[in-house]
PDB file of C-alpha atoms and ligand atoms in Angstrom:
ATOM      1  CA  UNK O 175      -4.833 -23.287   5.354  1.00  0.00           C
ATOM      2  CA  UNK O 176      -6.172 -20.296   3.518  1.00  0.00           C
ATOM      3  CA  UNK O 177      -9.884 -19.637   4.156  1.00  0.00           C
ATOM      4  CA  UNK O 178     -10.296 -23.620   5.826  1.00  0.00           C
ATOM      5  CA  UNK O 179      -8.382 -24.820   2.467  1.00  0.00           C
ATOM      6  CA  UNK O 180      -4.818 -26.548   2.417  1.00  0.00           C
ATOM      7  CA  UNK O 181      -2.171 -24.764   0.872  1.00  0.00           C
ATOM      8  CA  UNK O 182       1.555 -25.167   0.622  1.00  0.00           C
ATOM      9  CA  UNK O 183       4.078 -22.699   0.552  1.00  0.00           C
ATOM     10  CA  UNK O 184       8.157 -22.032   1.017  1.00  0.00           C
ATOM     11  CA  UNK O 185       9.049 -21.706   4.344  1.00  0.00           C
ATOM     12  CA  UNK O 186       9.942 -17.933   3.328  1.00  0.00           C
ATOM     13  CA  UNK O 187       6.832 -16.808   1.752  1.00  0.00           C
ATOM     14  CA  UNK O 188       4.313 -14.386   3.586  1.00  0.00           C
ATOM     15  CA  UNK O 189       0.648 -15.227   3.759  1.00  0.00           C
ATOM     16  CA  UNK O 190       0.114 -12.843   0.851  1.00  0.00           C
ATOM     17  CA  UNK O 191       2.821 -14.560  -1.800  1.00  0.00           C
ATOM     18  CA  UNK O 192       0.717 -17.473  -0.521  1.00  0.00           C
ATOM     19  CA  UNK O 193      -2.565 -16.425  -1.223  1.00  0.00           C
ATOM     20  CA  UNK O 194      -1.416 -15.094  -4.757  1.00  0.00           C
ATOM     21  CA  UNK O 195      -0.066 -18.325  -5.440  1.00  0.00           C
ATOM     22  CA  UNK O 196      -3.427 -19.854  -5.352  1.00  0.00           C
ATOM     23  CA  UNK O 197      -5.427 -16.895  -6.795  1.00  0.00           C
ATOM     24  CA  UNK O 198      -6.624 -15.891  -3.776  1.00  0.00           C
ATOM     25  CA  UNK O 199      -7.371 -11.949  -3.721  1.00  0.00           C
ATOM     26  CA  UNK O 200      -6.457  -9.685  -0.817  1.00  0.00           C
ATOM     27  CA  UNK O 201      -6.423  -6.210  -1.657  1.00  0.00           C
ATOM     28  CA  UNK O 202      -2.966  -4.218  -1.214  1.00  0.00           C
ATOM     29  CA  UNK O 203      -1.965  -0.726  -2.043  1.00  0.00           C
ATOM     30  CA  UNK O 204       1.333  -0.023  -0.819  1.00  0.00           C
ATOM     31  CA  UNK O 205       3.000  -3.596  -1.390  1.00  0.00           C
ATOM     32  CA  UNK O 206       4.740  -4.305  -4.823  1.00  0.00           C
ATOM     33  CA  UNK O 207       6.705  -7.767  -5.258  1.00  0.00           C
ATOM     34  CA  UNK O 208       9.782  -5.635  -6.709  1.00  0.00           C
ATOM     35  CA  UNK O 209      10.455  -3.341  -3.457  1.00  0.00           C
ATOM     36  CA  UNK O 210      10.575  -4.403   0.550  1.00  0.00           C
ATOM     37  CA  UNK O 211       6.929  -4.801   1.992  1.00  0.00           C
ATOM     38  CA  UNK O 212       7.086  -1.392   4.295  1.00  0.00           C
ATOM     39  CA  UNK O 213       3.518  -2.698   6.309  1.00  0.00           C
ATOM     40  CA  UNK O 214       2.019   1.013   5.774  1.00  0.00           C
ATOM     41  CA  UNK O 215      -1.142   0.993   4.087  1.00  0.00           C
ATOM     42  CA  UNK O 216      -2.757  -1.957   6.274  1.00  0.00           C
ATOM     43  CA  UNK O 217      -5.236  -2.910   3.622  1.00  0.00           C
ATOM     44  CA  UNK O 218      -3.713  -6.647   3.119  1.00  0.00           C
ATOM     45  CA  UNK O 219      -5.301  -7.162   6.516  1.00  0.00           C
ATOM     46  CA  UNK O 220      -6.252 -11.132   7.388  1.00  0.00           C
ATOM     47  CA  UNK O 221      -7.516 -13.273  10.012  1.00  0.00           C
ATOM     48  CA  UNK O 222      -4.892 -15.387  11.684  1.00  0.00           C
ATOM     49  CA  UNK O 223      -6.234 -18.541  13.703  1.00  0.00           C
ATOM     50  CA  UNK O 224      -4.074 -21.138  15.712  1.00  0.00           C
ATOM     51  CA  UNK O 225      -6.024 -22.981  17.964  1.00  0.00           C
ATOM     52  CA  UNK O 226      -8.152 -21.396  20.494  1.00  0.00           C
ATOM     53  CA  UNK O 227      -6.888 -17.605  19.468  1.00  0.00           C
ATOM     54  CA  UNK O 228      -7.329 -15.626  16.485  1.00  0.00           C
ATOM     55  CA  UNK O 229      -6.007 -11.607  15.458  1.00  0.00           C
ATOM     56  CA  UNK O 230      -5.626  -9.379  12.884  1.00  0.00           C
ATOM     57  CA  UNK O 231      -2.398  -9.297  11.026  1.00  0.00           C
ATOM     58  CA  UNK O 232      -1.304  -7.552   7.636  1.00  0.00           C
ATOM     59  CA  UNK O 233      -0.763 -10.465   5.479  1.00  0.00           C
ATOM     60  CA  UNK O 234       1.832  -8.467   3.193  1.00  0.00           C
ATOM     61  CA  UNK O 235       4.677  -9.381   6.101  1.00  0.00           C
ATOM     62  CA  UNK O 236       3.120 -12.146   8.055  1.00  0.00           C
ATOM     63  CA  UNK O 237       5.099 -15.234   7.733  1.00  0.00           C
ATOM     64  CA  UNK O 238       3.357 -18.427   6.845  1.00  0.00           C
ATOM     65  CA  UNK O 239       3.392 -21.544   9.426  1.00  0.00           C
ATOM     66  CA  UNK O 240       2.272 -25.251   9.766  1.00  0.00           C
ATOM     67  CA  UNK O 241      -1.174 -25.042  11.389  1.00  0.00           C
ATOM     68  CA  UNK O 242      -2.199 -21.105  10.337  1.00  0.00           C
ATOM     69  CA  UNK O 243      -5.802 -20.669   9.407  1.00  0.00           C
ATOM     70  CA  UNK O 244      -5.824 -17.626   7.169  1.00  0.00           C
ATOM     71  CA  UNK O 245      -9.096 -16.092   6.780  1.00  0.00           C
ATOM     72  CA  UNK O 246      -9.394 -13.230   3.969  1.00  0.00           C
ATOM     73  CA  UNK O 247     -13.095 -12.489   4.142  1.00  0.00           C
ATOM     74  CA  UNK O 248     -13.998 -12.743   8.226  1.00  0.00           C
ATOM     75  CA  UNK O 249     -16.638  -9.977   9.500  1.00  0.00           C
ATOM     76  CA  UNK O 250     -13.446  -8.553  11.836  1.00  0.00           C
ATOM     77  CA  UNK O 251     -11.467  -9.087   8.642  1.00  0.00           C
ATOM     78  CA  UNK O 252     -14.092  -6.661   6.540  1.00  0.00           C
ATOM     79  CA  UNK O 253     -14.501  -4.364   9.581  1.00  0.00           C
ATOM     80  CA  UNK O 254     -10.961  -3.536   9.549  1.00  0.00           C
ATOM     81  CA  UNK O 255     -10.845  -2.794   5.863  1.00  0.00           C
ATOM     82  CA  UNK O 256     -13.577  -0.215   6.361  1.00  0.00           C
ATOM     83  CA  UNK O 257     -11.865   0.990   9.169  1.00  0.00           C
ATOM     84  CA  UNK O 258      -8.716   1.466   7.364  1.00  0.00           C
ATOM     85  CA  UNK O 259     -10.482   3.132   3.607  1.00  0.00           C
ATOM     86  CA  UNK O 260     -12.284   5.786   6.502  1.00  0.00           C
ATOM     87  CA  UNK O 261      -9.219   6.440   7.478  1.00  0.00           C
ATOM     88  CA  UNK O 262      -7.616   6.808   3.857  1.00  0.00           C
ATOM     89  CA  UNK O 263     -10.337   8.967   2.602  1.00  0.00           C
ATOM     90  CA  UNK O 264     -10.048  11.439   5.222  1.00  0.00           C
ATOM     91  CA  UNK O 265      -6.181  11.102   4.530  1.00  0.00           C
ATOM     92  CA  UNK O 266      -5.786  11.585   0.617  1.00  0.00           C
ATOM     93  CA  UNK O 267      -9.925  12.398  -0.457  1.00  0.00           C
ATOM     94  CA  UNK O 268      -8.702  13.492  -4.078  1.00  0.00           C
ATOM     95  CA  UNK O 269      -7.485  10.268  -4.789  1.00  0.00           C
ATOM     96  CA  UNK O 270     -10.488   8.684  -6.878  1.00  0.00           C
ATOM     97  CA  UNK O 271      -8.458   5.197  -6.857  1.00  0.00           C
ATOM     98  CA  UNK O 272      -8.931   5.351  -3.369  1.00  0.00           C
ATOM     99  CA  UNK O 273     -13.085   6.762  -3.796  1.00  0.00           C
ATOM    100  CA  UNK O 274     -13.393   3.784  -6.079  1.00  0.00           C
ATOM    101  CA  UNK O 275     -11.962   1.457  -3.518  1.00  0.00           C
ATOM    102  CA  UNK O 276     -13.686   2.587  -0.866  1.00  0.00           C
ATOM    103  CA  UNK O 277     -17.186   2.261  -2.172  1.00  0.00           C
ATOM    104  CA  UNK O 278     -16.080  -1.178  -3.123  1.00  0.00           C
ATOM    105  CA  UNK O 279     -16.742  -1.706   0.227  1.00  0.00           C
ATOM    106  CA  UNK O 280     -19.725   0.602   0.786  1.00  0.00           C
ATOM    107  CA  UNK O 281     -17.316   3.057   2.304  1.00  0.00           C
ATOM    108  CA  UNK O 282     -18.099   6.607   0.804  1.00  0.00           C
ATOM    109  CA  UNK O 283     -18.260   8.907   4.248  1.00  0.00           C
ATOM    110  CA  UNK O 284     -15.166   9.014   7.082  1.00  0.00           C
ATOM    111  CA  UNK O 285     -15.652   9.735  10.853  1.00  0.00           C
ATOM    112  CA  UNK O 286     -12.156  11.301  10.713  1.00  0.00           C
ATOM    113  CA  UNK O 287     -11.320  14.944   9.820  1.00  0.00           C
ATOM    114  CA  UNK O 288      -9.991  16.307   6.223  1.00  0.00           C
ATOM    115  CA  UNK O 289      -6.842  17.835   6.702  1.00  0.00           C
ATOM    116  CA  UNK O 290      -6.075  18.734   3.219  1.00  0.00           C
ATOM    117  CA  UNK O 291      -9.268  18.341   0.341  1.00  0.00           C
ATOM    118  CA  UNK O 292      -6.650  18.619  -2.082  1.00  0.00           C
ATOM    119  CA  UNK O 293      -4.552  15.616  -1.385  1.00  0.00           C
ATOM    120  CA  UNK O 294      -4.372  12.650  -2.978  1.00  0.00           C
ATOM    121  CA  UNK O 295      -1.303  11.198  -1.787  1.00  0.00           C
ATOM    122  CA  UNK O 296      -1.044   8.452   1.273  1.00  0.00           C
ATOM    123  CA  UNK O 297       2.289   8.578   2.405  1.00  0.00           C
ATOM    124  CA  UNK O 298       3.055   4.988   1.696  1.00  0.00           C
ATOM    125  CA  UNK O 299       6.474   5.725   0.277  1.00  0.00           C
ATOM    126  CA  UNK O 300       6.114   2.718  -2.479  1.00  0.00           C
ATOM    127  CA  UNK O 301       7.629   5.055  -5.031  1.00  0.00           C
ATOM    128  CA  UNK O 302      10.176   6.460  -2.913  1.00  0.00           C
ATOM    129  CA  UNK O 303      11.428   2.393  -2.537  1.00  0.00           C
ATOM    130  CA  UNK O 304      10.492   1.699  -6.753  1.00  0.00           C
ATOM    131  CA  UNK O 305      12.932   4.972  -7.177  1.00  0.00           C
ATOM    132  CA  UNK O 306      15.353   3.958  -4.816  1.00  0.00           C
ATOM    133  CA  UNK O 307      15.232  -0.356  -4.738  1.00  0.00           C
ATOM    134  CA  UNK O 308      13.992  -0.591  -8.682  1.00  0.00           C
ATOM    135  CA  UNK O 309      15.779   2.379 -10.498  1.00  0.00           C
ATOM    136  CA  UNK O 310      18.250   2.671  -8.240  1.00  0.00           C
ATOM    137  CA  UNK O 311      18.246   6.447  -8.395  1.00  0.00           C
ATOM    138  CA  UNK O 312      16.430   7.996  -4.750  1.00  0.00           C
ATOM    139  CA  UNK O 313      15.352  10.889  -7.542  1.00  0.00           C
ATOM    140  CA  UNK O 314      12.259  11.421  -4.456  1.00  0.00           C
ATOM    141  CA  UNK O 315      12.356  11.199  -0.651  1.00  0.00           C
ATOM    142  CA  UNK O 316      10.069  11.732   2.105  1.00  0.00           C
ATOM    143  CA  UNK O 317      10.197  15.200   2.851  1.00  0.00           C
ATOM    144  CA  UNK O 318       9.315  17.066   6.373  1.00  0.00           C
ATOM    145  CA  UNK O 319       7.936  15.215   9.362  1.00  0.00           C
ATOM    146  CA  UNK O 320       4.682  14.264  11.009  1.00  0.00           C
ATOM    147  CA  UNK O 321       1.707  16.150   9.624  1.00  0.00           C
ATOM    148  CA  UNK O 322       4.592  18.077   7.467  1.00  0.00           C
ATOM    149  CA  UNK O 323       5.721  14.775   5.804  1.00  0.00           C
ATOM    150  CA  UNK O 324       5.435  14.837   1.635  1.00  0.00           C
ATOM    151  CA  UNK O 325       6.741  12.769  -1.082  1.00  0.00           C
ATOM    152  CA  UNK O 326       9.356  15.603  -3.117  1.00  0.00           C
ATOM    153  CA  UNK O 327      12.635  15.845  -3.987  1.00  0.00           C
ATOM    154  CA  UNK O 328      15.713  16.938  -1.771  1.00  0.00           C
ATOM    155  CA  UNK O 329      15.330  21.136  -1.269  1.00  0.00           C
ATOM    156  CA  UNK O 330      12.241  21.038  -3.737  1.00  0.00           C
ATOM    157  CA  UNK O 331      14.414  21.470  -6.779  1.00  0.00           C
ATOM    158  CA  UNK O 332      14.112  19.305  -9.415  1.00  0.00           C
ATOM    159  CA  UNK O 333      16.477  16.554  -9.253  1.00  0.00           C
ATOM    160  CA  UNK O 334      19.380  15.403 -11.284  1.00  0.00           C
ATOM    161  CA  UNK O 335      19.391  11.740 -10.478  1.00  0.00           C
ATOM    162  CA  UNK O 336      15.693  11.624 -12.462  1.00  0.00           C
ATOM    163  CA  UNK O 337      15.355   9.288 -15.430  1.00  0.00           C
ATOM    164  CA  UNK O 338      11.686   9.837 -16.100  1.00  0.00           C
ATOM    165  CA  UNK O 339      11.296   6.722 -15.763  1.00  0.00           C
ATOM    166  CA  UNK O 340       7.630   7.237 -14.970  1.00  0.00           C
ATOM    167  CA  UNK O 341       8.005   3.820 -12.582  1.00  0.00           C
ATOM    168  CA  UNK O 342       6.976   6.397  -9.493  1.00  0.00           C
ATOM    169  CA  UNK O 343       3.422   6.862 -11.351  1.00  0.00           C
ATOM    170  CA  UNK O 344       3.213   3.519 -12.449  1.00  0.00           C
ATOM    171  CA  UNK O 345       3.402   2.042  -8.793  1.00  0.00           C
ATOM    172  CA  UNK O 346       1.455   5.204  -6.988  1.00  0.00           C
ATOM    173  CA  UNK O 347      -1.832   3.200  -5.822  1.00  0.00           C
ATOM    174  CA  UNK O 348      -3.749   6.694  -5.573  1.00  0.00           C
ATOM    175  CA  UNK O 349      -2.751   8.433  -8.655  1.00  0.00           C
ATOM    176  CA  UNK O 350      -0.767  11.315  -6.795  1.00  0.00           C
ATOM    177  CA  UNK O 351       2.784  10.899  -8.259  1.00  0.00           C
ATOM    178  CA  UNK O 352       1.019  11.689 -11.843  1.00  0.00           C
ATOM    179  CA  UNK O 353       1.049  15.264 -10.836  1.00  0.00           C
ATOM    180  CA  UNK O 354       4.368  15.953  -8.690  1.00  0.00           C
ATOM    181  CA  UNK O 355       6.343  13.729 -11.957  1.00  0.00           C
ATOM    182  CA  UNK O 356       7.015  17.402 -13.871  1.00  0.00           C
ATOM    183  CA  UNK O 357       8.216  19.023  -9.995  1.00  0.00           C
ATOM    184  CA  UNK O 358      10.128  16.167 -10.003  1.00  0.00           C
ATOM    185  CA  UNK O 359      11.829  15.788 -13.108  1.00  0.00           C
ATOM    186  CA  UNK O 360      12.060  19.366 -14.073  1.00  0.00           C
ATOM    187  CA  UNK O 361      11.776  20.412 -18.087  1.00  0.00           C
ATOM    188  CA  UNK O 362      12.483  18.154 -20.136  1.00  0.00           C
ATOM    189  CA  UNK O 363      15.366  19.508 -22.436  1.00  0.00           C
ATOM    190  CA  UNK O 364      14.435  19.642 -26.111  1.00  0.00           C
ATOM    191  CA  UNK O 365      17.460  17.973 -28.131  1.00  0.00           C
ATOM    192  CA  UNK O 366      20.208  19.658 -29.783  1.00  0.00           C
ATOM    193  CA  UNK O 367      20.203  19.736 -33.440  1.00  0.00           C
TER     194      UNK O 367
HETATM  195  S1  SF4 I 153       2.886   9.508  -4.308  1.00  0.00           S
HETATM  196 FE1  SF4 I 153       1.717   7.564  -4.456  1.00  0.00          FE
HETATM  197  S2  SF4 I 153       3.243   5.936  -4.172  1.00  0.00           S
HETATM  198 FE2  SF4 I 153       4.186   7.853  -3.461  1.00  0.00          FE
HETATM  199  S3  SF4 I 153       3.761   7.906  -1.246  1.00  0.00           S
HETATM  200 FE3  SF4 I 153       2.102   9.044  -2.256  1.00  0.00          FE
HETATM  201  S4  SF4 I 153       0.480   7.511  -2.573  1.00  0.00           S
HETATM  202 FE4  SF4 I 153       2.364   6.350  -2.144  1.00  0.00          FE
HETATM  203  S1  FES I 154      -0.307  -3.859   1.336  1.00  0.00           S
HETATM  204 FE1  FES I 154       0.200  -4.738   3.259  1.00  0.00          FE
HETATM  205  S2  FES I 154       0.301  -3.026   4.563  1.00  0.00           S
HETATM  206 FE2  FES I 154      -0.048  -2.143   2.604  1.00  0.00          FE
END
């Protein structure tokens, strides 16, 4: 069931392919049907009931099973949500995708601290899989670790597997690929004549 209505599904689908199937919206940013479901951004959030228990699960990877009760709209279900666009504002607070999204759900403050004004970039790696599942190219990798960790190419130079493909920006949810595709790509050379 998906919000106390019957639904049917393959046994392989996730409670998200589900929900899409019937038109059902749950907001994602870092899943894409082309690429593996990497469970990052933990916006798909839903409310899983069977029986007497319920809990929070991310419905991008949750498998679907006879007798779920998925609920896409709870209170905990909307709580989480906020909880997660706080934390993504603090996280990447030039992103205006992410602004936008926010105050979709009356988000427009965080408790947590700014690291970086500037960024705009999650860290959700979706075009690091597009690049590498899609194109087939790994043109960009994560870079660094922890707080270190950026989206780049290997060394910082400007990499020879790039197509310009533009698929990176096309998938970014918070616009931040738009401005790293040049550092990326490098000049483009003019033709010979
Ligand atoms: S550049 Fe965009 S797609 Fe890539 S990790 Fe950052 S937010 Fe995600
Ligand atoms: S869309 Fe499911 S965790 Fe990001």
């Amino acid at each position: 069931m998906i919000n106390d209505q019957p639904v049917e599904a393959e046994e392989s689908w996730t409670v998200l392919e589900t929900a899409r199937e019937y038109g059902i919206h749950i907001p994602t940013l870092c899943y894409h049907e082309s690429v593996e479901a990497s469970g990052g951004c933990r916006l798909c959030v839903v409310e899983a009931k069977e029986g007497n228990w319920s809990k929070v699960v991310i419905s991008c990877m949750y498998p679907v099973k006879e007798g779920l009760n998925i609920l896409t709209e709870s209170d905990r279900v909307k709580n989480v949500r906020r909880w997660v666009l706080e934390m993504l504002l603090a996280e990447c607070p030039a992103s205006k995708e992410i602004r936008a999204l926010a105050a979709e759900y009356g988000v427009i403050t965080s408790r947590f601290t700014v690291k970086n004004p500037e960024e705009q970039c999650m860290l959700c790696g979706l075009c690091v899989r597009v690049c590498r599942e899609v194109v087939g190219v790994s043109a960009i990798t994560t870079v660094g670790r922890g707080v270190y960790k950026f989206i780049g190419t290997p060394f910082g130079k400007a990499s020879e597997a790039c197509v310009a493909c533009g698929s990176c920006v096309t998938v970014c949810p918070t616009g931040a690929m738009k401005a790293r595709l040049d550092a990326v790509r490098g000049l483009i050379k003019a033709p010979q004549s």
